[in-house]
């Protein structure tokens, strides 16, 4: 038994439950990934960050090598076909480029890569095999080149989302097609015309429906029963409901996922993010506008994953101040920057908060407390160097558990300071002050102070001392002109 008992809210049972993996030596998690035809928007990043924290926590509790985390890429989809048609580009070029962007943007948010990132197009034979099995068992039927899953053949259909058939029909905006026996039946395979992506199959040249890919890839990579399945709550119905139906009917010997976890949606300034409202951002838009990945992560984790999360400029600013203060505080301690951080130094309150259904906002509150203690408090100053270092290591280790590499951030801060060479400006200020006192003209000194302030440097001058401290809005490039 591990030392920490994780509790997770399970959509399937609608309860927070003690998490007991099927196999402690191989905890298995599947998360639905993006459809790849465009840059990830800010909402797409929420499940990535949420399940990244869970991945880190599971490894902390069960061991670095005791977790298998799978997240797919949907690289066959009609939205991708449409993008190819309107741009005149090849489908493969679009999906390859988008996957590259996605990995780059998510890495900027500090998300570790999953152990496997299967692409749907690489698992077509497995999907065909699963569909054949479903037909053989009487759960699916062929009609006019399509293969449909017969929802009526699976009594538990709708259980995950707790919907009635009427709700489901309304929610899914089901396509009524003449070849469907029941309007709720969904597509496992559909015919492709020339120019559309397609593969030969027992039902002719065609391509899979969306849902079957996750069932086939989860079975192939994690087996018929595994521990956790995650995604945004917009996927609960119909996607996850359909995954369960396919997997449990194809492999009745298994139970598919034990725990289902769903993150709530992200909004922007209180409104649904949409292109027509002009509040639609990609992750890249924010990164390119000077909002670093760790700031985006901080804002995300301030809200519990089961609550709607509101992205606001105000929150981003507060997060930027907080995270920059961490980097600044640690950048002064060379010993710390040289050392490797033992992940098990992590503060127990942080671990317990995360183990309580990923209470990331409580974990962050505690991490902020640990940070505030550094440097500022008389207690801290009274500690020996060794004890100060130990405290800083506990802070760094705790921040790492939620995905902030504060040692790396501190190193970057040091590099920025090296480049900026603030000592040079301290000397200039001292010189200008002497000149001003002699000439009784303070205008040049004031100008220099103002320019430093505009570049994000706080200027403190006393009779005996001049101290320059970069603030979170510090921009070294603005100092270039002053040299
Ligand atoms: P998609 O590429 O649309 O299939 O979405 C990829 C992932 O992003 C899924 O897990 C969705 O649930 C999630 N997602 C999409 N929009 C949002 C949003 N506004 N907030 C949170 N998650 C979202
Ligand atoms: Zn899926």
Short mmCIF file of C-alpha atoms and ligand atoms in Angstrom, two decimals:
data_model
loop_
_atom_site.label_atom_id
_atom_site.label_comp_id
_atom_site.label_asym_id
_atom_site.label_seq_id
_atom_site.Cartn_x
_atom_site.Cartn_y
_atom_site.Cartn_z
CA UNK A 1 0.00 0.00 0.00
CA UNK A 2 1.36 3.43 -0.83
CA UNK A 3 1.74 6.03 1.91
CA UNK A 4 -0.72 8.44 0.33
CA UNK A 5 -4.33 7.49 -0.33
CA UNK A 6 -5.55 9.32 -3.42
CA UNK A 7 -9.25 10.14 -3.67
CA UNK A 8 -10.85 10.94 -7.01
CA UNK A 9 -14.33 12.00 -8.02
CA UNK A 10 -15.70 9.32 -10.32
CA UNK A 11 -18.29 10.52 -12.84
CA UNK A 12 -19.51 6.92 -13.16
CA UNK A 13 -20.54 6.64 -9.49
CA UNK A 14 -20.96 10.40 -8.89
CA UNK A 15 -18.87 10.03 -5.73
CA UNK A 16 -15.44 10.89 -4.47
CA UNK A 17 -13.82 7.50 -3.92
CA UNK A 18 -10.57 6.06 -2.63
CA UNK A 19 -8.51 5.26 -5.66
CA UNK A 20 -7.33 1.64 -5.79
CA UNK A 21 -5.49 0.79 -9.02
CA UNK A 22 -6.01 -2.59 -10.66
CA UNK A 23 -2.24 -3.04 -10.61
CA UNK A 24 -0.13 -0.81 -8.37
CA UNK A 25 2.92 -1.49 -10.50
CA UNK A 26 1.20 -0.23 -13.63
CA UNK A 27 -1.42 2.44 -13.06
CA UNK A 28 -3.10 3.08 -16.42
CA UNK A 29 -4.73 6.29 -17.62
CA UNK A 30 -6.27 7.26 -20.96
CA UNK A 31 -7.16 10.86 -21.82
CA UNK A 32 -8.92 11.99 -25.01
CA UNK A 33 -6.62 14.25 -26.96
CA UNK A 34 -7.15 16.87 -29.63
CA UNK A 35 -8.44 16.70 -33.16
CA UNK A 36 -5.50 18.07 -35.08
CA UNK A 37 -6.31 20.71 -37.68
CA UNK A 38 -5.56 23.98 -35.87
CA UNK A 39 -3.64 25.52 -32.96
CA UNK A 40 -4.89 24.42 -29.53
CA UNK A 41 -7.17 27.04 -27.99
CA UNK A 42 -6.91 27.92 -24.33
CA UNK A 43 -9.78 25.55 -23.42
CA UNK A 44 -8.01 22.58 -25.04
CA UNK A 45 -5.10 23.17 -22.68
CA UNK A 46 -7.22 22.69 -19.56
CA UNK A 47 -7.51 18.87 -19.70
CA UNK A 48 -3.83 18.71 -20.65
CA UNK A 49 -2.77 20.61 -17.51
CA UNK A 50 -5.30 18.89 -15.22
CA UNK A 51 -4.29 15.36 -16.25
CA UNK A 52 -0.62 16.36 -16.23
CA UNK A 53 -0.99 17.10 -12.52
CA UNK A 54 -2.72 13.75 -12.00
CA UNK A 55 0.05 11.99 -13.95
CA UNK A 56 2.66 13.66 -11.71
CA UNK A 57 0.75 12.79 -8.54
CA UNK A 58 0.30 9.13 -9.56
CA UNK A 59 4.03 8.86 -10.24
CA UNK A 60 4.82 10.53 -6.94
CA UNK A 61 2.65 8.02 -5.07
CA UNK A 62 3.16 4.79 -7.05
CA UNK A 63 6.62 5.37 -8.55
CA UNK A 64 8.07 7.08 -11.59
CA UNK A 65 7.87 3.90 -13.68
CA UNK A 66 4.57 2.63 -12.32
CA UNK A 67 2.25 4.70 -14.53
CA UNK A 68 1.22 4.39 -18.18
CA UNK A 69 -0.41 7.54 -19.50
CA UNK A 70 -1.91 7.47 -23.00
CA UNK A 71 -3.33 10.48 -24.85
CA UNK A 72 -4.42 10.17 -28.48
CA UNK A 73 -4.35 12.42 -31.51
CA UNK A 74 -7.48 12.35 -33.65
CA UNK A 75 -5.94 12.67 -37.09
CA UNK A 76 -8.88 11.45 -39.15
CA UNK A 77 -11.93 13.66 -38.92
CA UNK A 78 -14.22 15.62 -41.22
CA UNK A 79 -13.00 18.94 -39.76
CA UNK A 80 -9.50 18.02 -40.91
CA UNK A 81 -10.81 17.09 -44.37
CA UNK A 82 -12.61 20.43 -44.59
CA UNK A 83 -9.44 22.31 -43.59
CA UNK A 84 -7.49 20.45 -46.29
CA UNK A 85 -10.12 21.21 -48.91
CA UNK A 86 -10.29 24.94 -48.11
CA UNK A 87 -6.52 25.39 -47.90
CA UNK A 88 -5.52 23.09 -50.75
CA UNK A 89 -3.01 21.40 -48.46
CA UNK A 90 -2.43 17.70 -47.89
CA UNK A 91 -4.18 16.19 -44.85
CA UNK A 92 -0.94 14.59 -43.65
CA UNK A 93 0.87 17.94 -43.77
CA UNK A 94 -1.86 19.64 -41.74
CA UNK A 95 -2.01 16.95 -39.04
CA UNK A 96 1.79 16.67 -38.79
CA UNK A 97 2.19 20.42 -38.42
CA UNK A 98 -0.65 20.68 -35.89
CA UNK A 99 0.74 17.85 -33.76
CA UNK A 100 4.11 19.64 -33.70
CA UNK A 101 2.44 22.89 -32.58
CA UNK A 102 0.40 21.10 -29.95
CA UNK A 103 3.42 19.42 -28.37
CA UNK A 104 5.39 22.65 -28.41
CA UNK A 105 2.58 24.69 -26.85
CA UNK A 106 1.78 22.10 -24.17
CA UNK A 107 5.48 21.78 -23.30
CA UNK A 108 5.50 25.55 -22.76
CA UNK A 109 2.76 25.00 -20.16
CA UNK A 110 5.05 22.56 -18.37
CA UNK A 111 3.03 19.48 -19.36
CA UNK A 112 5.04 16.26 -19.49
CA UNK A 113 4.49 14.16 -22.57
CA UNK A 114 2.34 11.08 -22.02
CA UNK A 115 4.01 7.67 -22.36
CA UNK A 116 2.13 7.01 -25.59
CA UNK A 117 0.47 9.40 -28.04
CA UNK A 118 -1.24 7.10 -30.54
CA UNK A 119 -2.63 8.54 -33.74
CA UNK A 120 -5.95 7.19 -34.98
CA UNK A 121 -4.61 6.55 -38.49
CA UNK A 122 -2.04 4.14 -37.05
CA UNK A 123 -4.72 1.91 -35.49
CA UNK A 124 -7.14 1.33 -38.38
CA UNK A 125 -6.66 -2.50 -38.45
CA UNK A 126 -7.40 -2.67 -34.71
CA UNK A 127 -10.56 -0.60 -35.22
CA UNK A 128 -11.67 -2.84 -38.08
CA UNK A 129 -11.11 -5.89 -35.89
CA UNK A 130 -13.13 -4.40 -33.06
CA UNK A 131 -15.99 -3.49 -35.40
CA UNK A 132 -15.99 -7.04 -36.82
CA UNK A 133 -16.24 -8.38 -33.28
CA UNK A 134 -19.17 -6.07 -32.50
CA UNK A 135 -21.02 -7.22 -35.63
CA UNK A 136 -20.35 -10.88 -34.77
CA UNK A 137 -21.77 -10.40 -31.28
CA UNK A 138 -24.89 -8.67 -32.58
CA UNK A 139 -24.01 -5.18 -31.27
CA UNK A 140 -23.48 -3.59 -34.67
CA UNK A 141 -24.91 -3.87 -38.17
CA UNK A 142 -23.96 -2.90 -41.69
CA UNK A 143 -26.24 -0.69 -43.75
CA UNK A 144 -25.51 1.09 -47.02
CA UNK A 145 -21.72 0.97 -46.61
CA UNK A 146 -21.99 2.20 -43.02
CA UNK A 147 -21.54 0.18 -39.87
CA UNK A 148 -23.63 1.34 -36.93
CA UNK A 149 -23.55 0.48 -33.28
CA UNK A 150 -26.97 -0.73 -32.14
CA UNK A 151 -27.55 1.24 -28.97
CA UNK A 152 -30.54 -0.95 -28.07
CA UNK A 153 -28.18 -3.94 -27.71
CA UNK A 154 -26.42 -2.43 -24.70
CA UNK A 155 -28.66 -2.02 -21.67
CA UNK A 156 -26.28 0.26 -19.76
CA UNK A 157 -26.18 2.87 -22.52
CA UNK A 158 -26.52 6.36 -21.01
CA UNK A 159 -25.44 5.34 -17.50
CA UNK A 160 -22.26 7.42 -17.36
CA UNK A 161 -23.95 10.70 -18.14
CA UNK A 162 -27.21 9.66 -16.45
CA UNK A 163 -29.34 10.75 -19.37
CA UNK A 164 -32.64 9.48 -20.59
CA UNK A 165 -33.00 8.47 -24.23
CA UNK A 166 -34.97 11.71 -24.89
CA UNK A 167 -32.22 13.86 -23.38
CA UNK A 168 -29.69 11.97 -25.41
CA UNK A 169 -31.54 12.47 -28.65
CA UNK A 170 -31.80 16.21 -27.95
CA UNK A 171 -28.20 16.52 -26.71
CA UNK A 172 -26.54 14.66 -29.53
CA UNK A 173 -28.45 16.44 -32.28
CA UNK A 174 -28.64 12.97 -33.74
CA UNK A 175 -28.50 12.57 -37.41
CA UNK A 176 -31.63 10.81 -38.58
CA UNK A 177 -30.56 8.63 -41.46
CA UNK A 178 -32.65 6.10 -43.36
CA UNK A 179 -30.12 3.34 -42.75
CA UNK A 180 -30.33 3.68 -38.95
CA UNK A 181 -32.52 1.23 -37.06
CA UNK A 182 -32.66 3.59 -34.10
CA UNK A 183 -31.90 7.32 -34.29
CA UNK A 184 -29.42 6.94 -31.42
CA UNK A 185 -27.32 4.35 -33.24
CA UNK A 186 -23.92 5.82 -34.01
CA UNK A 187 -21.40 5.34 -36.78
CA UNK A 188 -18.49 2.94 -36.40
CA UNK A 189 -17.48 3.02 -40.05
CA UNK A 190 -18.55 5.13 -43.01
CA UNK A 191 -17.84 5.11 -46.74
CA UNK A 192 -15.26 7.47 -48.24
CA UNK A 193 -15.41 8.92 -51.68
CA UNK A 194 -12.30 9.47 -53.72
CA UNK A 195 -10.29 12.33 -52.28
CA UNK A 196 -11.46 11.59 -48.75
CA UNK A 197 -9.10 9.59 -46.53
CA UNK A 198 -10.05 5.95 -46.59
CA UNK A 199 -8.97 2.36 -46.03
CA UNK A 200 -10.13 -0.93 -47.47
CA UNK A 201 -12.40 -2.82 -45.09
CA UNK A 202 -14.91 -5.67 -45.13
CA UNK A 203 -17.55 -2.94 -45.68
CA UNK A 204 -15.79 -1.27 -48.57
CA UNK A 205 -13.46 1.69 -48.84
CA UNK A 206 -14.11 3.99 -45.89
CA UNK A 207 -13.01 5.52 -42.64
CA UNK A 208 -13.83 5.08 -38.96
CA UNK A 209 -16.36 7.13 -37.01
CA UNK A 210 -14.80 9.20 -34.23
CA UNK A 211 -15.59 7.17 -31.11
CA UNK A 212 -14.16 3.79 -32.13
CA UNK A 213 -10.58 5.09 -32.17
CA UNK A 214 -10.41 5.61 -28.40
CA UNK A 215 -11.90 2.18 -27.69
CA UNK A 216 -9.46 0.45 -30.05
CA UNK A 217 -6.38 2.38 -28.88
CA UNK A 218 -7.19 2.06 -25.18
CA UNK A 219 -7.65 -1.72 -25.62
CA UNK A 220 -4.43 -2.07 -27.58
CA UNK A 221 -2.28 0.01 -25.22
CA UNK A 222 -3.94 -0.46 -21.82
CA UNK A 223 -5.99 -3.65 -22.03
CA UNK A 224 -9.70 -4.40 -21.58
CA UNK A 225 -9.76 -2.94 -18.04
CA UNK A 226 -7.72 0.02 -16.87
CA UNK A 227 -7.83 2.63 -14.13
CA UNK A 228 -8.65 6.16 -15.22
CA UNK A 229 -10.27 7.71 -18.27
CA UNK A 230 -10.31 11.48 -18.59
CA UNK A 231 -11.38 14.36 -20.79
CA UNK A 232 -13.43 17.53 -20.81
CA UNK A 233 -17.04 17.19 -19.68
CA UNK A 234 -18.24 18.11 -23.17
CA UNK A 235 -17.04 14.62 -24.12
CA UNK A 236 -19.10 12.77 -21.51
CA UNK A 237 -21.93 12.43 -23.98
CA UNK A 238 -21.94 11.11 -26.61
CA UNK A 239 -18.22 10.36 -26.97
CA UNK A 240 -17.53 8.64 -23.66
CA UNK A 241 -20.91 6.97 -23.53
CA UNK A 242 -20.14 5.50 -26.95
CA UNK A 243 -16.63 4.45 -25.97
CA UNK A 244 -18.07 2.50 -23.03
CA UNK A 245 -20.71 0.82 -25.18
CA UNK A 246 -18.17 -0.23 -27.83
CA UNK A 247 -15.52 -1.42 -25.38
CA UNK A 248 -17.77 -3.24 -22.95
CA UNK A 249 -19.61 -5.02 -25.78
CA UNK A 250 -16.44 -5.94 -27.68
CA UNK A 251 -14.68 -7.09 -24.50
CA UNK A 252 -17.34 -8.15 -22.00
CA UNK A 253 -14.60 -9.88 -20.00
CA UNK A 254 -13.29 -6.44 -19.05
CA UNK A 255 -14.77 -3.33 -17.47
CA UNK A 256 -13.08 -0.62 -19.53
CA UNK A 257 -12.30 2.36 -17.25
CA UNK A 258 -12.79 2.10 -13.48
CA UNK A 259 -12.71 5.84 -12.79
CA UNK A 260 -14.06 8.49 -15.15
CA UNK A 261 -12.83 12.05 -14.64
CA UNK A 262 -14.10 15.15 -16.40
CA UNK A 263 -12.80 18.67 -16.27
CA UNK A 264 -15.25 21.57 -16.48
CA UNK A 265 -15.02 24.10 -19.28
CA UNK A 266 -12.89 27.21 -19.50
CA UNK A 267 -14.44 30.61 -20.13
CA UNK A 268 -12.88 33.99 -20.83
CA UNK A 269 -13.86 37.02 -18.74
CA UNK A 270 -17.08 35.27 -17.74
CA UNK A 271 -18.17 34.34 -21.25
CA UNK A 272 -17.96 31.24 -23.38
CA UNK A 273 -14.86 31.52 -25.55
CA UNK A 274 -15.93 32.00 -29.15
CA UNK A 275 -14.59 33.54 -32.30
CA UNK A 276 -17.74 35.64 -32.77
CA UNK A 277 -17.34 37.25 -29.31
CA UNK A 278 -13.74 38.13 -30.09
CA UNK A 279 -12.51 36.42 -26.93
CA UNK A 280 -11.02 33.37 -28.57
CA UNK A 281 -7.34 32.75 -27.85
CA UNK A 282 -4.97 30.03 -28.75
CA UNK A 283 -2.27 29.09 -26.27
CA UNK A 284 0.25 30.43 -28.76
CA UNK A 285 -1.50 33.85 -28.86
CA UNK A 286 -0.91 34.22 -25.13
CA UNK A 287 2.67 32.91 -25.22
CA UNK A 288 3.49 35.34 -28.02
CA UNK A 289 1.96 38.21 -26.05
CA UNK A 290 4.36 37.79 -23.16
CA UNK A 291 2.25 35.55 -20.93
CA UNK A 292 4.63 32.72 -20.10
CA UNK A 293 3.44 29.12 -19.92
CA UNK A 294 3.97 28.89 -16.17
CA UNK A 295 1.63 31.85 -15.69
CA UNK A 296 -1.09 30.15 -17.76
CA UNK A 297 -0.56 26.98 -15.70
CA UNK A 298 -0.82 28.95 -12.45
CA UNK A 299 -4.12 30.53 -13.47
CA UNK A 300 -5.52 27.14 -14.55
CA UNK A 301 -4.56 25.43 -11.32
CA UNK A 302 -6.05 28.18 -9.15
CA UNK A 303 -9.48 26.73 -9.96
CA UNK A 304 -10.51 23.17 -9.14
CA UNK A 305 -10.86 21.08 -12.29
CA UNK A 306 -14.52 20.27 -11.59
CA UNK A 307 -15.49 23.95 -11.49
CA UNK A 308 -15.89 26.18 -14.52
CA UNK A 309 -12.73 28.22 -14.82
CA UNK A 310 -12.67 31.81 -15.82
CA UNK A 311 -9.58 33.15 -17.59
CA UNK A 312 -9.18 36.88 -16.87
CA UNK A 313 -6.44 39.40 -17.56
CA UNK A 314 -6.50 40.28 -13.87
CA UNK A 315 -5.78 36.69 -12.82
CA UNK A 316 -2.97 36.47 -15.38
CA UNK A 317 -1.37 39.58 -13.92
CA UNK A 318 -1.57 38.30 -10.34
CA UNK A 319 -0.14 34.95 -11.44
CA UNK A 320 2.72 36.65 -13.24
CA UNK A 321 3.65 38.63 -10.15
CA UNK A 322 3.56 35.52 -8.00
CA UNK A 323 5.58 33.26 -10.28
CA UNK A 324 8.19 35.93 -11.03
CA UNK A 325 8.66 36.48 -7.32
CA UNK A 326 9.48 32.77 -6.94
CA UNK A 327 12.16 32.94 -9.62
CA UNK A 328 13.66 36.11 -8.13
CA UNK A 329 13.81 34.72 -4.62
CA UNK A 330 15.60 31.55 -5.65
CA UNK A 331 17.94 33.18 -8.14
CA UNK A 332 20.08 34.50 -5.28
CA UNK A 333 21.00 31.06 -3.98
CA UNK A 334 23.80 29.58 -6.11
CA UNK A 335 23.95 26.41 -4.00
CA UNK A 336 20.30 25.74 -4.70
CA UNK A 337 20.65 26.29 -8.43
CA UNK A 338 23.51 23.78 -8.53
CA UNK A 339 21.68 21.07 -6.63
CA UNK A 340 19.28 18.38 -7.78
CA UNK A 341 15.95 18.36 -6.03
CA UNK A 342 14.69 15.17 -4.44
CA UNK A 343 11.00 14.88 -5.41
CA UNK A 344 10.25 13.26 -2.06
CA UNK A 345 11.17 16.39 -0.13
CA UNK A 346 7.76 17.64 -1.16
CA UNK A 347 5.64 19.31 1.52
CA UNK A 348 3.00 16.94 2.92
CA UNK A 349 0.18 19.52 2.83
CA UNK A 350 0.73 19.92 -0.92
CA UNK A 351 0.63 16.15 -1.48
CA UNK A 352 -2.50 15.76 0.65
CA UNK A 353 -4.27 18.58 -1.18
CA UNK A 354 -3.57 16.98 -4.55
CA UNK A 355 -4.52 13.54 -3.26
CA UNK A 356 -7.91 15.00 -2.31
CA UNK A 357 -9.38 14.90 -5.83
CA UNK A 358 -6.67 17.24 -7.18
CA UNK A 359 -7.31 20.22 -4.96
CA UNK A 360 -4.81 22.29 -6.90
CA UNK A 361 -5.99 25.62 -5.54
CA UNK A 362 -5.25 24.50 -1.99
CA UNK A 363 -1.89 23.10 -3.12
CA UNK A 364 -1.05 26.48 -4.70
CA UNK A 365 -2.08 28.35 -1.55
CA UNK A 366 0.38 26.23 0.43
CA UNK A 367 3.12 26.67 -2.19
CA UNK A 368 2.61 30.45 -2.04
CA UNK A 369 2.95 30.24 1.73
CA UNK A 370 6.22 28.30 1.39
CA UNK A 371 7.49 30.92 -1.05
CA UNK A 372 6.50 33.84 1.14
CA UNK A 373 8.51 32.37 4.00
CA UNK A 374 11.70 32.53 1.93
CA UNK A 375 13.59 35.80 2.34
CA UNK A 376 10.88 37.76 4.02
CA UNK A 377 10.43 36.49 7.49
CA UNK A 378 12.64 37.08 10.52
CA UNK A 379 12.33 33.33 11.21
CA UNK A 380 13.80 32.56 7.82
CA UNK A 381 16.69 34.96 8.32
CA UNK A 382 17.47 33.38 11.65
CA UNK A 383 17.90 29.92 10.06
CA UNK A 384 21.34 28.50 9.27
CA UNK A 385 22.37 28.51 5.59
CA UNK A 386 21.81 24.79 5.55
CA UNK A 387 18.26 25.07 6.89
CA UNK A 388 17.46 27.89 4.48
CA UNK A 389 18.64 25.70 1.62
CA UNK A 390 16.52 22.83 2.89
CA UNK A 391 13.46 25.05 3.01
CA UNK A 392 14.09 26.25 -0.53
CA UNK A 393 14.44 22.65 -1.67
CA UNK A 394 11.11 21.72 -0.07
CA UNK A 395 9.52 24.65 -1.87
CA UNK A 396 11.11 23.68 -5.21
CA UNK A 397 10.13 20.04 -4.81
CA UNK A 398 6.52 20.96 -3.97
CA UNK A 399 6.25 23.36 -6.90
CA UNK A 400 7.62 20.65 -9.20
CA UNK A 401 4.86 18.25 -8.14
CA UNK A 402 2.28 20.63 -9.66
CA UNK A 403 4.51 21.20 -12.68
CA UNK A 404 6.51 24.36 -11.93
CA UNK A 405 10.24 23.95 -12.47
CA UNK A 406 11.20 26.85 -10.23
CA UNK A 407 14.91 26.01 -10.38
CA UNK A 408 14.84 26.42 -14.15
CA UNK A 409 12.81 29.64 -13.80
CA UNK A 410 15.39 30.97 -11.33
CA UNK A 411 18.22 30.13 -13.72
CA UNK A 412 16.43 32.02 -16.49
CA UNK A 413 15.97 34.95 -14.12
CA UNK A 414 19.71 34.96 -13.39
CA UNK A 415 20.47 34.98 -17.13
CA UNK A 416 18.12 37.92 -17.60
CA UNK A 417 19.83 39.79 -14.81
CA UNK A 418 23.28 39.00 -16.22
CA UNK A 419 22.26 40.39 -19.56
CA UNK A 420 20.67 43.46 -17.99
CA UNK A 421 23.76 44.16 -15.85
CA UNK A 422 21.94 46.29 -13.29
CA UNK A 423 25.21 47.01 -11.50
CA UNK A 424 26.12 49.22 -14.42
CA UNK A 425 23.03 51.33 -13.73
CA UNK A 426 23.71 51.46 -10.00
CA UNK A 427 27.07 53.04 -10.83
CA UNK A 428 25.45 55.45 -13.31
CA UNK A 429 22.92 56.50 -10.68
CA UNK A 430 25.70 57.11 -8.13
CA UNK A 431 27.60 59.26 -10.62
CA UNK A 432 24.53 61.22 -11.70
CA UNK A 433 23.69 61.86 -8.07
CA UNK A 434 27.11 63.37 -7.39
CA UNK A 435 26.77 65.60 -10.47
CA UNK A 436 23.24 66.63 -9.49
CA UNK A 437 24.24 67.55 -5.95
CA UNK A 438 27.11 69.70 -7.25
CA UNK A 439 25.14 71.39 -10.06
CA UNK A 440 21.85 71.49 -8.09
CA UNK A 441 20.20 70.19 -11.27
CA UNK A 442 18.42 66.91 -10.60
CA UNK A 443 16.72 66.58 -13.97
CA UNK A 444 19.12 64.02 -15.48
CA UNK A 445 19.07 61.89 -12.36
CA UNK A 446 15.28 61.95 -12.35
CA UNK A 447 15.20 61.00 -16.03
CA UNK A 448 17.40 57.98 -15.40
CA UNK A 449 15.28 56.91 -12.44
CA UNK A 450 12.14 57.23 -14.54
CA UNK A 451 13.65 55.25 -17.43
CA UNK A 452 14.63 52.44 -15.07
CA UNK A 453 11.17 52.48 -13.59
CA UNK A 454 9.64 52.31 -17.08
CA UNK A 455 11.78 49.26 -17.81
CA UNK A 456 10.30 47.54 -14.75
CA UNK A 457 13.12 48.21 -12.28
CA UNK A 458 12.35 49.42 -8.77
CA UNK A 459 14.82 52.08 -7.69
CA UNK A 460 15.58 52.52 -3.99
CA UNK A 461 18.10 55.23 -3.11
CA UNK A 462 19.22 56.04 0.39
CA UNK A 463 22.19 58.19 1.45
CA UNK A 464 24.46 55.20 1.75
CA UNK A 465 22.97 52.76 -0.73
CA UNK A 466 21.44 52.34 -4.16
CA UNK A 467 19.36 49.24 -4.79
CA UNK A 468 17.81 48.19 -8.09
CA UNK A 469 15.28 45.37 -8.05
CA UNK A 470 13.56 44.02 -11.19
CA UNK A 471 9.77 43.76 -10.90
CA UNK A 472 7.62 41.16 -12.69
CA UNK A 473 7.18 43.56 -15.65
CA UNK A 474 10.96 43.93 -16.02
CA UNK A 475 11.99 44.23 -19.68
CA UNK A 476 15.79 44.28 -20.14
CA UNK A 477 15.46 45.34 -23.79
CA UNK A 478 14.20 48.75 -22.61
CA UNK A 479 17.54 49.34 -20.91
CA UNK A 480 19.56 48.95 -24.10
CA UNK A 481 19.01 52.55 -25.21
CA UNK A 482 20.26 53.83 -21.85
CA UNK A 483 23.73 52.35 -22.05
P1 LIG B 1 -11.30 18.65 -29.25
O1 LIG B 1 -10.06 18.85 -30.04
O2 LIG B 1 -12.38 19.63 -29.53
O3 LIG B 1 -11.78 17.21 -29.31
O4 LIG B 1 -10.94 18.93 -27.71
C1 LIG B 1 -9.80 18.42 -27.07
C2 LIG B 1 -10.00 18.47 -25.57
O5 LIG B 1 -10.21 19.82 -25.13
C3 LIG B 1 -11.19 17.68 -25.05
O6 LIG B 1 -10.80 16.97 -23.87
C4 LIG B 1 -12.23 18.73 -24.73
O7 LIG B 1 -13.09 18.32 -23.71
C5 LIG B 1 -11.34 19.87 -24.25
N1 LIG B 1 -11.99 21.20 -24.36
C6 LIG B 1 -12.50 21.78 -25.47
N2 LIG B 1 -12.98 23.02 -25.19
C7 LIG B 1 -12.77 23.23 -23.87
C8 LIG B 1 -13.03 24.34 -22.97
N3 LIG B 1 -13.59 25.48 -23.37
N4 LIG B 1 -12.66 24.19 -21.68
C9 LIG B 1 -12.07 23.06 -21.24
N5 LIG B 1 -11.80 22.00 -22.03
C10 LIG B 1 -12.14 22.07 -23.34
ZN1 LIG B 2 -11.91 9.60 -26.67
#
